[in-house]
Short mmCIF file of C-alpha atoms and ligand atoms in Angstrom, two decimals:
data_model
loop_
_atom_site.label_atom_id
_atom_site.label_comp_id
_atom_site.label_asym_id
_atom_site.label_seq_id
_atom_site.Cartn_x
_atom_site.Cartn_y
_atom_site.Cartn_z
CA UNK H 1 0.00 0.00 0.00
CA UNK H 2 2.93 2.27 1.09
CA UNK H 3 4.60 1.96 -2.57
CA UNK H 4 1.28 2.46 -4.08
CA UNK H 5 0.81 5.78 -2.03
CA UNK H 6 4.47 6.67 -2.80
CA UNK H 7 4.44 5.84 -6.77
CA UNK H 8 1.07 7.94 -6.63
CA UNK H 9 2.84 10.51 -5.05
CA UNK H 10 5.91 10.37 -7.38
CA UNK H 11 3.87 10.55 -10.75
CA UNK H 12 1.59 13.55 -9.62
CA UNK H 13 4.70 15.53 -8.84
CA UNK H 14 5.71 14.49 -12.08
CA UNK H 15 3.05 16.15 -13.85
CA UNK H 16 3.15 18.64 -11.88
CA UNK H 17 6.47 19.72 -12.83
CA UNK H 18 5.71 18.85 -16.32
CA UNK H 19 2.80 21.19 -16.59
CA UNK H 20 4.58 24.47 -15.47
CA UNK H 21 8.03 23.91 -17.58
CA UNK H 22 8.47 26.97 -18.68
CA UNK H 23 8.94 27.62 -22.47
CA UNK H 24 12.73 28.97 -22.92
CA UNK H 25 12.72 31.54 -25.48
CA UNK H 26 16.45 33.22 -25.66
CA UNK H 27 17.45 36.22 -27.60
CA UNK H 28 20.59 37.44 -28.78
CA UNK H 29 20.36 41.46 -29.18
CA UNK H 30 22.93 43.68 -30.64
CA UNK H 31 23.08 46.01 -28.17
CA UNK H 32 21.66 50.13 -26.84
CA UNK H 33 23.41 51.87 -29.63
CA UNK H 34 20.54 53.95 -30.67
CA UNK H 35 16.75 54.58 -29.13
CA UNK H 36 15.13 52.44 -31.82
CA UNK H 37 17.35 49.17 -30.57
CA UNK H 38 16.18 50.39 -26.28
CA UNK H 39 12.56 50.63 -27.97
CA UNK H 40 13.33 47.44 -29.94
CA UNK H 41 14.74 45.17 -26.61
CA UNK H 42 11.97 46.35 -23.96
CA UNK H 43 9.41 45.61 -26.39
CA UNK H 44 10.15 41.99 -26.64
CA UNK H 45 11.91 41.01 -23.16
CA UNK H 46 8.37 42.49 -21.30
CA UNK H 47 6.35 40.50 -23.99
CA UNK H 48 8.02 37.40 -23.10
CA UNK H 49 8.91 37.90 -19.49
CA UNK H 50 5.00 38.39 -18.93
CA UNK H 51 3.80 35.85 -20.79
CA UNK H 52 2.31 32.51 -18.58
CA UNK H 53 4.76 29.67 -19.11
CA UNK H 54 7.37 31.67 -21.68
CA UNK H 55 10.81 32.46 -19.79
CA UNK H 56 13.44 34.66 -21.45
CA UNK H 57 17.38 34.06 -22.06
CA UNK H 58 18.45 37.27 -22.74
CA UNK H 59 22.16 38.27 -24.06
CA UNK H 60 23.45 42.17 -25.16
CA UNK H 61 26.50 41.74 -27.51
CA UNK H 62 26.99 45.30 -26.88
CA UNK H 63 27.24 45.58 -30.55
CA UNK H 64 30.30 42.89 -31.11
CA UNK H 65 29.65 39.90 -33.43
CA UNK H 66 31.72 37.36 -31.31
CA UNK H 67 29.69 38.15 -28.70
CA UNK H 68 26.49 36.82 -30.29
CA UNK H 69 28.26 34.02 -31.62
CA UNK H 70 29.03 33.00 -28.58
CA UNK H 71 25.33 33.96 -27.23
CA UNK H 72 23.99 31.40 -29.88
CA UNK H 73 25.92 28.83 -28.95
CA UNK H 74 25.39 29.06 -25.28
CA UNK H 75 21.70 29.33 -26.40
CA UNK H 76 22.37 25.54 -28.72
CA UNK H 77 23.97 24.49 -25.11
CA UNK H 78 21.04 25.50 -22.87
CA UNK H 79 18.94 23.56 -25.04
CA UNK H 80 16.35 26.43 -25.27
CA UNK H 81 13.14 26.09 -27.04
CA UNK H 82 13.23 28.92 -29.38
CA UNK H 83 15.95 31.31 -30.41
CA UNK H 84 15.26 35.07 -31.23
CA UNK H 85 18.30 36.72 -33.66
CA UNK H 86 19.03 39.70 -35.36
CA UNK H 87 22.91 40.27 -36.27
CA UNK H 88 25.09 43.01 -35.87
CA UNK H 89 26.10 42.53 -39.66
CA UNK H 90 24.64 40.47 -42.37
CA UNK H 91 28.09 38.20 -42.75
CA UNK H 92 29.63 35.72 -40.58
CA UNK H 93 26.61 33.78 -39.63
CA UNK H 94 26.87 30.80 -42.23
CA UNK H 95 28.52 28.28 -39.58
CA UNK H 96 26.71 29.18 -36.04
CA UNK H 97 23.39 29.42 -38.01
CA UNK H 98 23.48 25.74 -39.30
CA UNK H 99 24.55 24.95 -35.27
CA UNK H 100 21.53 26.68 -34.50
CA UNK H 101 19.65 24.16 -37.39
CA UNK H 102 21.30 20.75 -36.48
CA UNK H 103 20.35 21.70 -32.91
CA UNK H 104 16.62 21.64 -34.06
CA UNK H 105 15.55 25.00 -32.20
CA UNK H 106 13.44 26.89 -34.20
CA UNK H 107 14.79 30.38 -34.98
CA UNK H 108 12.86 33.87 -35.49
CA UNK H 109 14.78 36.35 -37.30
CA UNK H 110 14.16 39.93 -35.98
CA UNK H 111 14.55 43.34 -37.36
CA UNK H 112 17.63 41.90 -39.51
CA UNK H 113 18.50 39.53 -41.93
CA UNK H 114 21.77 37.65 -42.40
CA UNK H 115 22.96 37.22 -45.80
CA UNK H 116 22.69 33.37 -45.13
CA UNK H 117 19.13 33.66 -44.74
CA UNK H 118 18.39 31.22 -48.32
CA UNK H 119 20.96 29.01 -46.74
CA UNK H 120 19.50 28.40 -43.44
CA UNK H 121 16.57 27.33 -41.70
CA UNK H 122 13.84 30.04 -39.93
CA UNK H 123 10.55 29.85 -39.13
CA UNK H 124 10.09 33.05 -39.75
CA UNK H 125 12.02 36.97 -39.81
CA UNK H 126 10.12 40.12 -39.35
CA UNK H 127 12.06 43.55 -40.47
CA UNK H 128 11.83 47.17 -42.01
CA UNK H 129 12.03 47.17 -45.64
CA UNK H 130 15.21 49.03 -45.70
CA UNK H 131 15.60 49.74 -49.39
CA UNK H 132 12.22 51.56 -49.44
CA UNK H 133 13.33 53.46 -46.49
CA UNK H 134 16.74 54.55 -47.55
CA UNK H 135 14.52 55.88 -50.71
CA UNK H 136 11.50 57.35 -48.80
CA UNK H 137 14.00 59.08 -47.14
CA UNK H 138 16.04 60.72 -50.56
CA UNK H 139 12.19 61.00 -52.39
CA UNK H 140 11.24 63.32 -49.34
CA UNK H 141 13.95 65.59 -49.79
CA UNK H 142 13.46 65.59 -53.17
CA UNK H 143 9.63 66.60 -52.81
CA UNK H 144 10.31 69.07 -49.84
CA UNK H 145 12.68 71.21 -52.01
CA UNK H 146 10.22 71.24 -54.75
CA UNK H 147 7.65 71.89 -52.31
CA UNK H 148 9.23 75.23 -51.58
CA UNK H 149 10.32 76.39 -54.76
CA UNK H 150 13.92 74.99 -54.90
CA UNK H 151 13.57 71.77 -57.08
CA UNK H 152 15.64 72.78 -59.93
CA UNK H 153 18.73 74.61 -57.51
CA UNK H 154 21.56 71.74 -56.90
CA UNK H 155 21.65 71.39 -53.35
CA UNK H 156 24.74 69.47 -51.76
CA UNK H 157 23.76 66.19 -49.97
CA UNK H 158 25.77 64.22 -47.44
CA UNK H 159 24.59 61.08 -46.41
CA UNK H 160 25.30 59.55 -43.08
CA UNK H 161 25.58 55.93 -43.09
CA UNK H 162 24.54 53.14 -40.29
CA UNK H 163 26.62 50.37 -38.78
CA UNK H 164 28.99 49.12 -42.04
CA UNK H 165 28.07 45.99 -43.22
CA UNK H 166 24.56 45.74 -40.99
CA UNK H 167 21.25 45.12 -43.67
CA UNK H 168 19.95 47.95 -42.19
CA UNK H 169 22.84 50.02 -43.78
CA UNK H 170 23.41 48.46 -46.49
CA UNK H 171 19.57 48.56 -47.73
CA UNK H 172 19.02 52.30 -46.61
CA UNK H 173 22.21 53.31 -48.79
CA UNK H 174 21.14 51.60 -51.76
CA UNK H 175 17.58 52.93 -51.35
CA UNK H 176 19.40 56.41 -51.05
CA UNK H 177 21.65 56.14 -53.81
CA UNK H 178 19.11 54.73 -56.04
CA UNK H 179 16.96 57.69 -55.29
CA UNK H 180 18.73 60.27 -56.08
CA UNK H 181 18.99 59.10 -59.56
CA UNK H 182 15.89 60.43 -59.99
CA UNK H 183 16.43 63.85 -58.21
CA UNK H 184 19.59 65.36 -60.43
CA UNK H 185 20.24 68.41 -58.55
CA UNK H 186 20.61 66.58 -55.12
CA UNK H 187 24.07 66.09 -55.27
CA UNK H 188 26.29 63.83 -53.20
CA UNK H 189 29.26 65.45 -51.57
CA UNK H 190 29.76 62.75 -48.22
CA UNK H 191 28.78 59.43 -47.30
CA UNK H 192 30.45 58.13 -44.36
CA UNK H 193 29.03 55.64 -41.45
CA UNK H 194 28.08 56.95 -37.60
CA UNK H 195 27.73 53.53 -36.84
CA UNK H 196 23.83 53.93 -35.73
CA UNK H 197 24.92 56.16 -32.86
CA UNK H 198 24.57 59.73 -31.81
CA UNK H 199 27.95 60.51 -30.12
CA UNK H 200 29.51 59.06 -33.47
CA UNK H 201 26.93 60.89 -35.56
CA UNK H 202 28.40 64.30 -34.06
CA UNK H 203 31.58 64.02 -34.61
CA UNK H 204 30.63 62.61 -38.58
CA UNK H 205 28.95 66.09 -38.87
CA UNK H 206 31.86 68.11 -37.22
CA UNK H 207 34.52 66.95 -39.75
CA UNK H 208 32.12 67.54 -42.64
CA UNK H 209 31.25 70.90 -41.33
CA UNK H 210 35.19 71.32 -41.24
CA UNK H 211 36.12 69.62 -44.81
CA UNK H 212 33.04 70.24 -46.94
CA UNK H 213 31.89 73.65 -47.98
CA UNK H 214 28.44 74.04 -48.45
CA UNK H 215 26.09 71.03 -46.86
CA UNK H 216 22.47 71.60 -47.85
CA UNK H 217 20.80 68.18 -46.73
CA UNK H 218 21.67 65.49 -44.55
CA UNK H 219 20.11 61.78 -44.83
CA UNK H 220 20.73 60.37 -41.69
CA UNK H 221 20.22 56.66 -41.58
CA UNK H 222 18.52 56.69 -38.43
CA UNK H 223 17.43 59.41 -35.82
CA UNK H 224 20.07 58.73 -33.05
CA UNK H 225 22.90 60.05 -35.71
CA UNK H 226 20.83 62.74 -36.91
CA UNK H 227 20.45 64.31 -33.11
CA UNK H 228 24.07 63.98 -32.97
CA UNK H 229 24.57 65.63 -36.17
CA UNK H 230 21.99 68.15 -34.65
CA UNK H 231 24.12 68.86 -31.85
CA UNK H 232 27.15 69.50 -34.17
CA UNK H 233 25.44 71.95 -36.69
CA UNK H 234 24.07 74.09 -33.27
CA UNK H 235 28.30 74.28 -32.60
CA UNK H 236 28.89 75.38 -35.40
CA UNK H 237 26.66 78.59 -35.43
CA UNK H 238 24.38 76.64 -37.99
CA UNK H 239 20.61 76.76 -38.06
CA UNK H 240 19.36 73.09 -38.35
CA UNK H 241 16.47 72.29 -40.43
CA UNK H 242 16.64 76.01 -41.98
CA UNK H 243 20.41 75.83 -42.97
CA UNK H 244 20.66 72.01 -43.25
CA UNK H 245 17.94 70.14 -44.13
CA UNK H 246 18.02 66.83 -41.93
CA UNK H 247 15.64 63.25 -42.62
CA UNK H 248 16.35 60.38 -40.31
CA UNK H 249 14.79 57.40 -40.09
CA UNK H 250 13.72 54.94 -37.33
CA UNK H 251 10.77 57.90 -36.11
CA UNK H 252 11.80 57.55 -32.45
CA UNK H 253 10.23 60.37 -29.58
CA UNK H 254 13.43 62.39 -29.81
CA UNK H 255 13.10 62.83 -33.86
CA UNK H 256 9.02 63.51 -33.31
CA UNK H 257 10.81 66.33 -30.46
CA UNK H 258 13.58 67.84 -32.92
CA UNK H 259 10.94 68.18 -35.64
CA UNK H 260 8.58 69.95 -34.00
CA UNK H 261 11.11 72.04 -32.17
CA UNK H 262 12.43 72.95 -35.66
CA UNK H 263 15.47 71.58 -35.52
CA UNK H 264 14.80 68.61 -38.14
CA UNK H 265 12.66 68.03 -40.94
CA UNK H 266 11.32 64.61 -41.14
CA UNK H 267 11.76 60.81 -40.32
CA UNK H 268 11.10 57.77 -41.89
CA UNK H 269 9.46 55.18 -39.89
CA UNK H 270 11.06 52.00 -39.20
CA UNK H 271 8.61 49.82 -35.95
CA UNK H 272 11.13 48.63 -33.21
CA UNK H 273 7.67 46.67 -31.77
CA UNK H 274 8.24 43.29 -32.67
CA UNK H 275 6.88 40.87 -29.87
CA UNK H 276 3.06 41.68 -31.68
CA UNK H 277 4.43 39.20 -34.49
CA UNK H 278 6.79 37.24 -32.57
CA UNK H 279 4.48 36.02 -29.42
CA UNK H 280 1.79 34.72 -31.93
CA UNK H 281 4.02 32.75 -33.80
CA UNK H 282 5.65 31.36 -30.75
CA UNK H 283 2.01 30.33 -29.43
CA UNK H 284 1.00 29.19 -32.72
CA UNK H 285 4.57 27.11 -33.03
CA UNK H 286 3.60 25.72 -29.32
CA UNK H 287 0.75 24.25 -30.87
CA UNK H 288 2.46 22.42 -33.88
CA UNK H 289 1.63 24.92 -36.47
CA UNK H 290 4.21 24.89 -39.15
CA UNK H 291 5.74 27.57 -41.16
CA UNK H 292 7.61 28.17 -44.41
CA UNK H 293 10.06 31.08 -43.96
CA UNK H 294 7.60 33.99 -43.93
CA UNK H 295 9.37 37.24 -44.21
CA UNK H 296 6.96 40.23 -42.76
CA UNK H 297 7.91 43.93 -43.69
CA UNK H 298 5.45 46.10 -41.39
CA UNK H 299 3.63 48.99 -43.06
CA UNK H 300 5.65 51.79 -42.05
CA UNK H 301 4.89 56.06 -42.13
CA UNK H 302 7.10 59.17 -43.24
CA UNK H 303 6.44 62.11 -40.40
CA UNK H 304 7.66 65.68 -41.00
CA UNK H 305 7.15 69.68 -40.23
CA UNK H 306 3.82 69.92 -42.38
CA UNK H 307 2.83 66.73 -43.76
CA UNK H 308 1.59 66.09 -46.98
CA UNK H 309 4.48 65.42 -49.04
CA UNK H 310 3.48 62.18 -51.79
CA UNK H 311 6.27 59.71 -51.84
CA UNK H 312 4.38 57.33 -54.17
CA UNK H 313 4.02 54.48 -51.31
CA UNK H 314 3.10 56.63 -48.69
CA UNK H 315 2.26 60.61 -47.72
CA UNK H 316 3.88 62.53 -45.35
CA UNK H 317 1.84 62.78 -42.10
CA UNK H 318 2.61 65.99 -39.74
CA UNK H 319 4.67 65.54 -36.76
CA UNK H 320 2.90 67.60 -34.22
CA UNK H 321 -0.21 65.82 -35.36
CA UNK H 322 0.80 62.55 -33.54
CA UNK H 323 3.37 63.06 -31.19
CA UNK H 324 1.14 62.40 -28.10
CA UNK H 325 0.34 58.83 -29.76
CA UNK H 326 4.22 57.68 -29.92
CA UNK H 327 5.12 54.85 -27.79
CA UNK H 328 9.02 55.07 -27.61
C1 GZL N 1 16.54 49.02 -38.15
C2 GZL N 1 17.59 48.73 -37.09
C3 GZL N 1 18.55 49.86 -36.96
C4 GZL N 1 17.90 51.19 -36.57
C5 GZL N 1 18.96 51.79 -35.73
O1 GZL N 1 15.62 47.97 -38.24
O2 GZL N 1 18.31 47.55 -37.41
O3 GZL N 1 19.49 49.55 -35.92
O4 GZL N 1 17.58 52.00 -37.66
C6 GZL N 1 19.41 50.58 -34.93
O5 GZL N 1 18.54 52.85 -34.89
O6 GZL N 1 20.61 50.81 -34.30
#
């Protein structure tokens, strides 16, 4: 009777142990270079930490590629259930990707992709469409100049470029530079990377204040570098967004701030809020749904000083207008 009692005992702890196993869901983040990647983290570590049953593995690379290598493969060694990813660069990953594959965890890619992505497997990747944003971002100038009367001056046109080698970068640049094909008197005269951050954003914009004569606009591949660039132009006895024209891109609070302050002209959106695609997939995974690789590219908006201004895809929607509705 006594084993009975005991093997009854034994079994319902079992299950009970059984039925509150969490699901390990681990994450390898880049790092805080910039407010979209803060946004981008706390969206998706609260999401999971407050989810019933979901527990999070969380590692900051602090923007260095051996450190999420070595992140993944912790991750493969933990045995976790699902692994979240989105790389510093788009190279590199070939090797600890397939790890990540013969492993068998299924793997989300976030915000970017890794140029192995056709090679590998993942359930699924969710990310800005950066070539369409490095052009929304050209087009708007473009449009704003006409807007005002000075579509057929040349104006000079430095572009400041993300983290070299990221997709992020790479897309926006050739979004840019395939733009301004079709705007001949924007003219190039810089193109140099801030790395995504606003202290290296400043001191982009104080050697090209320095080495380049006249800078009309600056295309700022996101808003951190763009505030940075701000802070340099205001040094320099400059007026921004009257004497430089400045787009960045990500739309973060601080942009939405700078544009209606004046200081800043317009940024094109890029959504850091992934967990509303990620936690239904993981539920839906959880209950032996299957996927093929879907790649999701949220719809995305262009915000600026007035509003209005037709990019084709999308029209210009004024800052002030929606400020109070930002979440980061
Ligand atoms: C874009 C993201 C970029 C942001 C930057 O999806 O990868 O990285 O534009 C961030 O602010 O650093």
């Amino acid at each position: 009777m006594k084993k009975l009692l005991a093997l009854a005992l034994g079994l319902v702890l079992v299950l009970n142990v059984a039925a509150y196993a969490d699901v390990v869901i681990a994450f390898s983040q880049i790092g805080q270079e910039s407010d979209w990647r803060t946004a981008n983290t706390d969206d998706l570590k609260s999401a999971i930490e407050n989810h019933p049953g979901w527990k999070l593995v969380y590692d900051d690379a602090q923007q260095k590629q051996e450190n999420q290598i070595k992140a993944l493969r912790n991750f493969i060694t933990q045995n976790v259930d699902y692994i979240l990813f989105t790389g510093v660069v788009s190279t590199g990953w070939d090797e600890v990707l397939k790890e990540v594959n013969e492993a068998e965890i299924p793997l989300l890619l976030i915000d970017r992709m890794p140029d192995c992505a056709d090679k590998i497997e993942y359930v699924a990747a969710f990310g800005g469409d950066f070539v369409e944003e490095g052009r929304r971002q050209v087009a708007w100038a473009g449009e704003y100049l006409k807007s005002i009367g000075r579509g057929d001056e040349d104006v000079n046109v430095v572009i400041m470029e993300g983290t070299t080698g990221a997709s992020a970068q790479t897309g926006r640049t050739e979004g840019n530079l395939k733009a301004l094909e079709s705007y001949p008197h924007l003219k190039k005269v810089g193109q140099q990377s801030g790395n995504f951050t606003r202290a290296e954003g400043q001191a982009v914009m104080e050697s090209w204040l320095k080495s380049i004569d006249k800078i009309d606009v600056l295309i700022a591949q996101n808003d951190d570098m763009a505030l940075g660039a701000i802070d340099a132009i205001k040094a320099a006895g400059k007026v921004p967004g009257k004497d430089i024209i400045i787009v960045g891109c990500d739309s973060v609070k601080a942009a939405f701030d700078a544009i209606v302050a004046g200081e800043m002209n317009c940024t094109v959106e890029c959504t850091p809020l992934y967990s509303r695609f990620v936690v239904p997939t993981i539920e839906k995974l959880e209950k032996g749904e299957k996927f093929s690789k879907t790649v999701v590219h949220p719809e995305e908006g262009v915000f600026d000083t007035n509003g209005g201004i037709d990019l084709g895809t999308v029209k210009s929607i004024k800052a002030a207008d929606v400020i109070s509705q930002r979440q980061y």
